[in-house]
PDB file of C-alpha atoms in Angstrom:
ATOM      1  CA  MET A   1      -2.021 -16.944  27.462  1.00 77.00           C
ATOM      2  CA  PRO A   2      -2.697 -19.227  24.468  1.00 79.00           C
ATOM      3  CA  HIS A   3      -4.839 -22.272  25.169  1.00 88.00           C
ATOM      4  CA  HIS A   4      -4.430 -24.799  22.359  1.00 91.00           C
ATOM      5  CA  ALA A   5      -6.848 -27.688  21.883  1.00 94.00           C
ATOM      6  CA  ILE A   6      -7.382 -30.267  19.137  1.00 94.00           C
ATOM      7  CA  LEU A   7     -10.221 -29.040  16.920  1.00 96.00           C
ATOM      8  CA  THR A   8     -13.189 -31.436  16.882  1.00 95.00           C
ATOM      9  CA  ALA A   9     -16.843 -31.129  15.950  1.00 95.00           C
ATOM     10  CA  ALA A  10     -17.857 -32.582  19.307  1.00 94.00           C
ATOM     11  CA  ALA A  11     -15.956 -30.027  21.364  1.00 95.00           C
ATOM     12  CA  HIS A  12     -16.364 -27.004  19.092  1.00 96.00           C
ATOM     13  CA  ALA A  13     -19.781 -27.444  17.487  1.00 93.00           C
ATOM     14  CA  ASN A  14     -20.953 -23.964  18.467  1.00 94.00           C
ATOM     15  CA  VAL A  15     -17.692 -22.081  18.005  1.00 96.00           C
ATOM     16  CA  ARG A  16     -17.687 -19.181  15.554  1.00 97.00           C
ATOM     17  CA  VAL A  17     -14.803 -17.065  14.272  1.00 97.00           C
ATOM     18  CA  ARG A  18     -15.113 -13.287  14.049  1.00 96.00           C
ATOM     19  CA  HIS A  19     -13.601 -11.649  10.976  1.00 95.00           C
ATOM     20  CA  GLU A  20     -13.126  -8.020  11.950  1.00 96.00           C
ATOM     21  CA  ARG A  21      -9.592  -6.765  12.363  1.00 97.00           C
ATOM     22  CA  GLY A  22      -8.010  -4.661  15.065  1.00 96.00           C
ATOM     23  CA  PRO A  23      -5.681  -4.592  18.065  1.00 96.00           C
ATOM     24  CA  ASP A  24      -8.329  -6.247  20.237  1.00 95.00           C
ATOM     25  CA  MET A  25      -8.409  -9.147  17.746  1.00 96.00           C
ATOM     26  CA  GLY A  26      -4.704  -9.843  18.193  1.00 95.00           C
ATOM     27  CA  ASP A  27      -3.601  -8.011  15.034  1.00 97.00           C
ATOM     28  CA  ALA A  28      -1.355  -5.432  16.707  1.00 96.00           C
ATOM     29  CA  VAL A  29       1.920  -7.040  15.655  1.00 97.00           C
ATOM     30  CA  MET A  30       4.955  -5.521  13.973  1.00 96.00           C
ATOM     31  CA  SER A  31       5.572  -8.496  11.689  1.00 97.00           C
ATOM     32  CA  CYS A  32       4.618 -12.097  11.030  1.00 97.00           C
ATOM     33  CA  LEU A  33       6.257 -15.175   9.598  1.00 97.00           C
ATOM     34  CA  VAL A  34       5.964 -15.733   5.861  1.00 98.00           C
ATOM     35  CA  VAL A  35       7.167 -18.659   3.755  1.00 98.00           C
ATOM     36  CA  PRO A  36       8.924 -18.546   0.351  1.00 98.00           C
ATOM     37  CA  ASP A  37       5.898 -20.114  -1.371  1.00 96.00           C
ATOM     38  CA  GLU A  38       3.894 -16.932  -0.667  1.00 98.00           C
ATOM     39  CA  PHE A  39       6.629 -14.367  -1.381  1.00 98.00           C
ATOM     40  CA  ARG A  40       5.095 -13.468  -4.774  1.00 97.00           C
ATOM     41  CA  ARG A  41       1.854 -12.360  -3.082  1.00 97.00           C
ATOM     42  CA  VAL A  42       3.540 -10.862  -0.020  1.00 98.00           C
ATOM     43  CA  GLN A  43       5.891  -8.648  -2.047  1.00 98.00           C
ATOM     44  CA  ASN A  44       2.953  -6.763  -3.543  1.00 96.00           C
ATOM     45  CA  GLU A  45       2.150  -5.253  -0.158  1.00 97.00           C
ATOM     46  CA  TYR A  46       4.882  -5.684   2.461  1.00 98.00           C
ATOM     47  CA  PRO A  47       8.657  -5.537   2.897  1.00 97.00           C
ATOM     48  CA  ILE A  48      10.060  -9.066   3.263  1.00 98.00           C
ATOM     49  CA  LEU A  49      12.902  -9.219   5.774  1.00 98.00           C
ATOM     50  CA  PHE A  50      14.813 -12.029   7.451  1.00 97.00           C
ATOM     51  CA  ARG A  51      15.554 -12.769  11.087  1.00 94.00           C
ATOM     52  CA  ARG A  52      18.367 -14.981  12.341  1.00 88.00           C
ATOM     53  CA  ASN A  53      18.209 -16.855  15.627  1.00 83.00           C
ATOM     54  CA  LEU A  54      21.707 -16.490  17.049  1.00 74.00           C
ATOM     55  CA  GLU A  55      21.169 -19.365  19.474  1.00 76.00           C
ATOM     56  CA  ASP A  56      20.352 -22.126  17.000  1.00 80.00           C
ATOM     57  CA  GLY A  57      21.416 -20.518  13.703  1.00 76.00           C
ATOM     58  CA  THR A  58      17.985 -20.790  12.085  1.00 87.00           C
ATOM     59  CA  THR A  59      16.515 -18.156   9.795  1.00 94.00           C
ATOM     60  CA  VAL A  60      12.913 -17.122   9.166  1.00 96.00           C
ATOM     61  CA  ALA A  61      11.330 -14.637   6.783  1.00 98.00           C
ATOM     62  CA  VAL A  62       8.845 -12.044   7.984  1.00 98.00           C
ATOM     63  CA  ALA A  63       6.466  -9.528   6.454  1.00 98.00           C
ATOM     64  CA  LEU A  64       6.969  -6.124   8.088  1.00 98.00           C
ATOM     65  CA  PHE A  65       3.856  -4.252   9.236  1.00 98.00           C
ATOM     66  CA  GLY A  66       5.370  -1.438  11.306  1.00 95.00           C
ATOM     67  CA  PHE A  67       8.462   0.026  12.926  1.00 92.00           C
ATOM     68  CA  ASP A  68       7.681  -0.495  16.622  1.00 90.00           C
ATOM     69  CA  ASN A  69       6.651  -3.519  18.645  1.00 92.00           C
ATOM     70  CA  GLY A  70       2.872  -3.830  18.577  1.00 95.00           C
ATOM     71  CA  GLU A  71       2.496  -1.508  15.584  1.00 95.00           C
ATOM     72  CA  ASN A  72       0.533  -2.714  12.551  1.00 97.00           C
ATOM     73  CA  LEU A  73       0.160   0.082  10.034  1.00 97.00           C
ATOM     74  CA  TYR A  74      -2.077  -2.047   7.820  1.00 98.00           C
ATOM     75  CA  LEU A  75      -4.952  -1.854  10.272  1.00 96.00           C
ATOM     76  CA  ALA A  76      -7.659   0.610   9.260  1.00 94.00           C
ATOM     77  CA  GLY A  77     -10.563   0.585  11.672  1.00 92.00           C
ATOM     78  CA  ASP A  78     -11.946  -2.933  11.712  1.00 93.00           C
ATOM     79  CA  ARG A  79     -10.328  -4.020   8.434  1.00 95.00           C
ATOM     80  CA  TRP A  80      -6.915  -4.979   7.059  1.00 97.00           C
ATOM     81  CA  ASP A  81      -5.837  -2.411   4.474  1.00 97.00           C
ATOM     82  CA  ALA A  82      -4.040  -4.639   1.955  1.00 97.00           C
ATOM     83  CA  ARG A  83      -4.988  -6.938  -0.912  1.00 96.00           C
ATOM     84  CA  TYR A  84      -3.255  -9.931   0.677  1.00 97.00           C
ATOM     85  CA  VAL A  85      -3.090 -11.013   4.298  1.00 98.00           C
ATOM     86  CA  PRO A  86      -0.144 -13.328   5.046  1.00 98.00           C
ATOM     87  CA  LEU A  87      -1.093 -16.921   5.805  1.00 98.00           C
ATOM     88  CA  ALA A  88       0.205 -16.764   9.378  1.00 97.00           C
ATOM     89  CA  MET A  89      -2.314 -14.017  10.136  1.00 97.00           C
ATOM     90  CA  GLU A  90      -5.134 -15.341   7.949  1.00 97.00           C
ATOM     91  CA  ILE A  91      -5.382 -18.779   9.578  1.00 97.00           C
ATOM     92  CA  GLN A  92      -5.723 -17.534  13.159  1.00 96.00           C
ATOM     93  CA  PRO A  93      -7.024 -18.816  15.572  1.00 97.00           C
ATOM     94  CA  LEU A  94      -6.158 -22.179  13.978  1.00 96.00           C
ATOM     95  CA  LEU A  95      -2.728 -23.753  14.036  1.00 94.00           C
ATOM     96  CA  ILE A  96      -0.969 -27.033  13.378  1.00 90.00           C
ATOM     97  CA  GLY A  97      -0.282 -29.068  16.501  1.00 83.00           C
ATOM     98  CA  ALA A  98       1.697 -32.248  16.987  1.00 68.00           C
ATOM     99  CA  ASP A  99      -0.062 -35.583  16.632  1.00 65.00           C
ATOM    100  CA  PRO A 100      -0.613 -36.800  20.208  1.00 63.00           C
ATOM    101  CA  ASN A 101       0.008 -40.363  18.986  1.00 61.00           C
ATOM    102  CA  GLY A 102       3.476 -39.444  17.778  1.00 58.00           C
ATOM    103  CA  GLY A 103       2.701 -39.582  14.051  1.00 59.00           C
ATOM    104  CA  GLU A 104       4.593 -37.514  11.514  1.00 63.00           C
ATOM    105  CA  GLY A 105       1.557 -35.511  10.419  1.00 64.00           C
ATOM    106  CA  GLY A 106       0.071 -32.658  12.403  1.00 75.00           C
ATOM    107  CA  GLN A 107      -3.436 -32.033  13.629  1.00 89.00           C
ATOM    108  CA  VAL A 108      -5.563 -28.926  13.417  1.00 95.00           C
ATOM    109  CA  HIS A 109      -5.618 -27.141  16.761  1.00 95.00           C
ATOM    110  CA  ILE A 110      -7.508 -24.052  17.876  1.00 96.00           C
ATOM    111  CA  ASP A 111      -6.442 -21.371  20.326  1.00 96.00           C
ATOM    112  CA  MET A 112      -9.369 -21.216  22.728  1.00 95.00           C
ATOM    113  CA  ALA A 113      -7.947 -18.024  24.267  1.00 95.00           C
ATOM    114  CA  SER A 114      -8.233 -16.148  20.972  1.00 96.00           C
ATOM    115  CA  PRO A 115     -10.446 -13.027  21.035  1.00 96.00           C
ATOM    116  CA  ARG A 116     -11.713 -14.065  17.604  1.00 97.00           C
ATOM    117  CA  LEU A 117     -13.816 -16.872  19.069  1.00 96.00           C
ATOM    118  CA  SER A 118     -17.488 -16.416  19.828  1.00 95.00           C
ATOM    119  CA  GLU A 119     -20.673 -18.472  20.100  1.00 93.00           C
ATOM    120  CA  SER A 120     -22.892 -15.685  18.749  1.00 93.00           C
ATOM    121  CA  GLU A 121     -20.855 -13.692  16.192  1.00 95.00           C
ATOM    122  CA  GLY A 122     -18.868 -14.684  13.129  1.00 96.00           C
ATOM    123  CA  THR A 123     -18.748 -17.815  10.992  1.00 96.00           C
ATOM    124  CA  ARG A 124     -19.329 -21.298  12.322  1.00 96.00           C
ATOM    125  CA  LEU A 125     -16.532 -23.853  12.072  1.00 97.00           C
ATOM    126  CA  PHE A 126     -18.945 -26.788  11.786  1.00 96.00           C
ATOM    127  CA  ASP A 127     -22.456 -27.063  10.373  1.00 94.00           C
ATOM    128  CA  ALA A 128     -25.449 -28.497  12.212  1.00 92.00           C
ATOM    129  CA  ASP A 129     -24.460 -32.026  11.152  1.00 92.00           C
ATOM    130  CA  GLY A 130     -20.904 -31.657  12.484  1.00 94.00           C
ATOM    131  CA  ARG A 131     -19.319 -31.295   9.066  1.00 96.00           C
ATOM    132  CA  PRO A 132     -16.598 -28.673   8.488  1.00 96.00           C
ATOM    133  CA  SER A 133     -18.044 -25.448   7.129  1.00 96.00           C
ATOM    134  CA  THR A 134     -16.812 -23.977   3.837  1.00 96.00           C
ATOM    135  CA  PHE A 135     -14.982 -21.399   5.935  1.00 97.00           C
ATOM    136  CA  LEU A 136     -13.199 -24.086   7.965  1.00 97.00           C
ATOM    137  CA  GLU A 137     -12.276 -26.052   4.841  1.00 97.00           C
ATOM    138  CA  ASP A 138     -10.707 -22.901   3.376  1.00 97.00           C
ATOM    139  CA  ARG A 139      -8.769 -22.215   6.563  1.00 96.00           C
ATOM    140  CA  ILE A 140      -7.542 -25.820   6.780  1.00 95.00           C
ATOM    141  CA  GLU A 141      -6.293 -25.559   3.190  1.00 96.00           C
ATOM    142  CA  LYS A 142      -4.396 -22.371   4.043  1.00 96.00           C
ATOM    143  CA  LEU A 143      -3.098 -23.914   7.242  1.00 96.00           C
ATOM    144  CA  GLY A 144      -1.768 -26.847   5.237  1.00 94.00           C
ATOM    145  CA  ALA A 145      -0.112 -24.484   2.743  1.00 96.00           C
ATOM    146  CA  LEU A 146       1.597 -22.608   5.574  1.00 96.00           C
ATOM    147  CA  ASP A 147       2.754 -25.816   7.246  1.00 94.00           C
ATOM    148  CA  THR A 148       4.071 -27.283   3.992  1.00 94.00           C
ATOM    149  CA  GLY A 149       5.762 -24.013   3.056  1.00 96.00           C
ATOM    150  CA  TYR A 150       7.416 -23.801   6.460  1.00 94.00           C
ATOM    151  CA  ARG A 151       8.718 -27.362   6.258  1.00 93.00           C
ATOM    152  CA  GLN A 152      10.099 -26.780   2.778  1.00 93.00           C
ATOM    153  CA  SER A 153      11.682 -23.427   3.613  1.00 96.00           C
ATOM    154  CA  ALA A 154      14.705 -25.030   5.279  1.00 95.00           C
ATOM    155  CA  GLY A 155      16.246 -25.683   1.865  1.00 95.00           C
ATOM    156  CA  PHE A 156      15.739 -22.061   0.842  1.00 97.00           C
ATOM    157  CA  PHE A 157      17.415 -20.667   3.946  1.00 97.00           C
ATOM    158  CA  ALA A 158      20.239 -23.199   3.634  1.00 95.00           C
ATOM    159  CA  ALA A 159      20.854 -21.957   0.079  1.00 96.00           C
ATOM    160  CA  LEU A 160      20.961 -18.336   1.255  1.00 96.00           C
ATOM    161  CA  GLN A 161      23.550 -19.313   3.841  1.00 94.00           C
ATOM    162  CA  ARG A 162      25.516 -21.472   1.405  1.00 94.00           C
ATOM    163  CA  HIS A 163      25.868 -18.587  -1.031  1.00 96.00           C
ATOM    164  CA  ASP A 164      26.249 -15.929   1.686  1.00 95.00           C
ATOM    165  CA  LEU A 165      23.257 -13.966   0.388  1.00 97.00           C
ATOM    166  CA  LEU A 166      22.054 -12.279   3.583  1.00 96.00           C
ATOM    167  CA  GLU A 167      23.361  -9.004   4.956  1.00 95.00           C
ATOM    168  CA  PRO A 168      22.314  -7.078   8.082  1.00 94.00           C
ATOM    169  CA  LEU A 169      19.805  -4.282   7.583  1.00 91.00           C
ATOM    170  CA  SER A 170      20.060  -1.046   9.506  1.00 83.00           C
ATOM    171  CA  VAL A 171      17.616   1.640   8.441  1.00 82.00           C
ATOM    172  CA  GLU A 172      16.921   4.950  10.121  1.00 83.00           C
ATOM    173  CA  VAL A 173      13.481   6.173   9.109  1.00 80.00           C
ATOM    174  CA  THR A 174      12.998   9.924   9.392  1.00 79.00           C
ATOM    175  CA  LEU A 175       9.362  11.010   9.546  1.00 80.00           C
ATOM    176  CA  ASP A 176       7.909  14.277   8.330  1.00 78.00           C
ATOM    177  CA  ASP A 177       7.957  15.705  11.857  1.00 79.00           C
ATOM    178  CA  GLY A 178      11.687  15.040  12.143  1.00 78.00           C
ATOM    179  CA  SER A 179      11.370  12.070  14.510  1.00 80.00           C
ATOM    180  CA  THR A 180      13.262   8.899  13.674  1.00 82.00           C
ATOM    181  CA  ASN A 181      12.607   5.192  13.884  1.00 79.00           C
ATOM    182  CA  ARG A 182      15.565   2.836  13.688  1.00 84.00           C
ATOM    183  CA  LEU A 183      14.960  -0.575  12.170  1.00 86.00           C
ATOM    184  CA  VAL A 184      17.567  -3.088  13.328  1.00 86.00           C
ATOM    185  CA  GLY A 185      17.845  -6.820  13.932  1.00 89.00           C
ATOM    186  CA  PHE A 186      16.804  -7.825  10.428  1.00 94.00           C
ATOM    187  CA  HIS A 187      18.619  -9.091   7.345  1.00 96.00           C
ATOM    188  CA  VAL A 188      17.925  -8.619   3.645  1.00 96.00           C
ATOM    189  CA  ILE A 189      19.132 -10.218   0.420  1.00 96.00           C
ATOM    190  CA  ASP A 190      22.576  -8.890  -0.490  1.00 96.00           C
ATOM    191  CA  GLU A 191      21.899  -7.682  -4.027  1.00 95.00           C
ATOM    192  CA  ASP A 192      25.565  -7.016  -4.837  1.00 96.00           C
ATOM    193  CA  ARG A 193      26.523 -10.504  -3.700  1.00 96.00           C
ATOM    194  CA  LEU A 194      23.719 -11.978  -5.806  1.00 96.00           C
ATOM    195  CA  GLN A 195      24.917 -10.123  -8.892  1.00 96.00           C
ATOM    196  CA  ASP A 196      28.452 -11.422  -8.346  1.00 96.00           C
ATOM    197  CA  LEU A 197      27.430 -15.088  -8.244  1.00 95.00           C
ATOM    198  CA  GLY A 198      28.804 -17.250 -11.023  1.00 95.00           C
ATOM    199  CA  ALA A 199      26.803 -19.282 -13.496  1.00 95.00           C
ATOM    200  CA  ALA A 200      27.137 -22.496 -11.489  1.00 94.00           C
ATOM    201  CA  ALA A 201      25.785 -20.902  -8.322  1.00 95.00           C
ATOM    202  CA  LEU A 202      22.889 -19.253 -10.167  1.00 95.00           C
ATOM    203  CA  ASP A 203      22.068 -22.543 -11.862  1.00 95.00           C
ATOM    204  CA  ASP A 204      22.075 -24.224  -8.457  1.00 93.00           C
ATOM    205  CA  LEU A 205      19.599 -21.670  -7.099  1.00 96.00           C
ATOM    206  CA  HIS A 206      17.424 -21.910 -10.196  1.00 95.00           C
ATOM    207  CA  ARG A 207      17.248 -25.714 -10.231  1.00 95.00           C
ATOM    208  CA  GLU A 208      16.232 -25.776  -6.578  1.00 95.00           C
ATOM    209  CA  GLY A 209      13.512 -23.159  -7.161  1.00 95.00           C
ATOM    210  CA  HIS A 210      15.132 -20.484  -4.988  1.00 97.00           C
ATOM    211  CA  LEU A 211      15.758 -17.699  -7.504  1.00 96.00           C
ATOM    212  CA  MET A 212      12.134 -16.574  -7.755  1.00 97.00           C
ATOM    213  CA  PRO A 213      11.590 -16.053  -4.004  1.00 98.00           C
ATOM    214  CA  ILE A 214      14.962 -14.289  -3.847  1.00 98.00           C
ATOM    215  CA  PHE A 215      13.841 -11.853  -6.549  1.00 97.00           C
ATOM    216  CA  MET A 216      10.474 -11.409  -4.831  1.00 98.00           C
ATOM    217  CA  ALA A 217      12.212 -10.560  -1.544  1.00 98.00           C
ATOM    218  CA  LEU A 218      14.374  -8.001  -3.340  1.00 97.00           C
ATOM    219  CA  ALA A 219      11.358  -6.463  -5.087  1.00 97.00           C
ATOM    220  CA  SER A 220       9.542  -6.137  -1.754  1.00 97.00           C
ATOM    221  CA  HIS A 221      12.067  -3.581  -0.495  1.00 94.00           C
ATOM    222  CA  ALA A 222      10.191  -0.939  -2.505  1.00 94.00           C
ATOM    223  CA  ASN A 223       7.371  -1.266   0.034  1.00 96.00           C
ATOM    224  CA  LEU A 224       9.483   0.364   2.747  1.00 93.00           C
ATOM    225  CA  THR A 225       8.694   3.764   1.227  1.00 92.00           C
ATOM    226  CA  ALA A 226       4.975   2.998   1.292  1.00 94.00           C
ATOM    227  CA  LEU A 227       5.250   1.796   4.894  1.00 94.00           C
ATOM    228  CA  ILE A 228       6.910   5.079   5.891  1.00 91.00           C
ATOM    229  CA  ALA A 229       4.014   6.912   4.231  1.00 91.00           C
ATOM    230  CA  ARG A 230       1.575   4.848   6.314  1.00 93.00           C
ATOM    231  CA  LYS A 231       3.543   5.786   9.425  1.00 91.00           C
ATOM    232  CA  ASN A 232       3.298   9.478   8.554  1.00 90.00           C
ATOM    233  CA  ARG A 233      -0.448   9.194   7.932  1.00 88.00           C
ATOM    234  CA  ALA A 234      -0.937   7.361  11.220  1.00 85.00           C
ATOM    235  CA  ALA A 235       0.836  10.242  12.965  1.00 78.00           C
ATOM    236  CA  GLY A 236      -1.334  12.765  11.105  1.00 74.00           C
ATOM    237  CA  LEU A 237       1.611  14.017   9.126  1.00 50.00           C
ATOM    238  CA  GLY A 238       0.726  12.934   5.603  1.00 48.00           C
TER     239      GLY A 238
END
């Protein structure tokens, strides 16, 4: 169970963060949240898909790592086999928590139940004088980028809905051994619908800065083939 606490030098002076990757570090996940601001970097490595919450109508974007729950095909021993790690994975075990005083800004929290934490291995969060380490400053910057990107993403998803640009994805992946994996529950950009948009609609998307992440999401679909190849290699088939 997660155990979130406000990060302070007084309480976490001796806390270190381990950097190795693996299932025992909490990396065995099929996907993670990504924000439009990072789509350009994400699309180099991962398929970008969309999930809709049928209860509240919200939409989020995710980077796909595998085809089954708990499967991350980008794990290779104790490292992450990709040039870019999505922000939502990179900032762990830190997160943004609500201001206990009710302010609009958030506070940096830490998940004390994370297997990444240690008092003997990894990189310290604070130096001997209680100042944030270079590592912590970098993670706080990335945490801020993720938080800002998430807050700003509402306009992007509203535009996709306004122009009816999402369609359900149903893919049946056949592996080299003949077994199949069915990918359902996701949406993708409807390329035909995008091509049919008129000049006014395209201008609307361009002015609001939404066209580039839309194109990046479309370009990311090419990574499905590479992900299938990873699946075959993981099964000893490729």
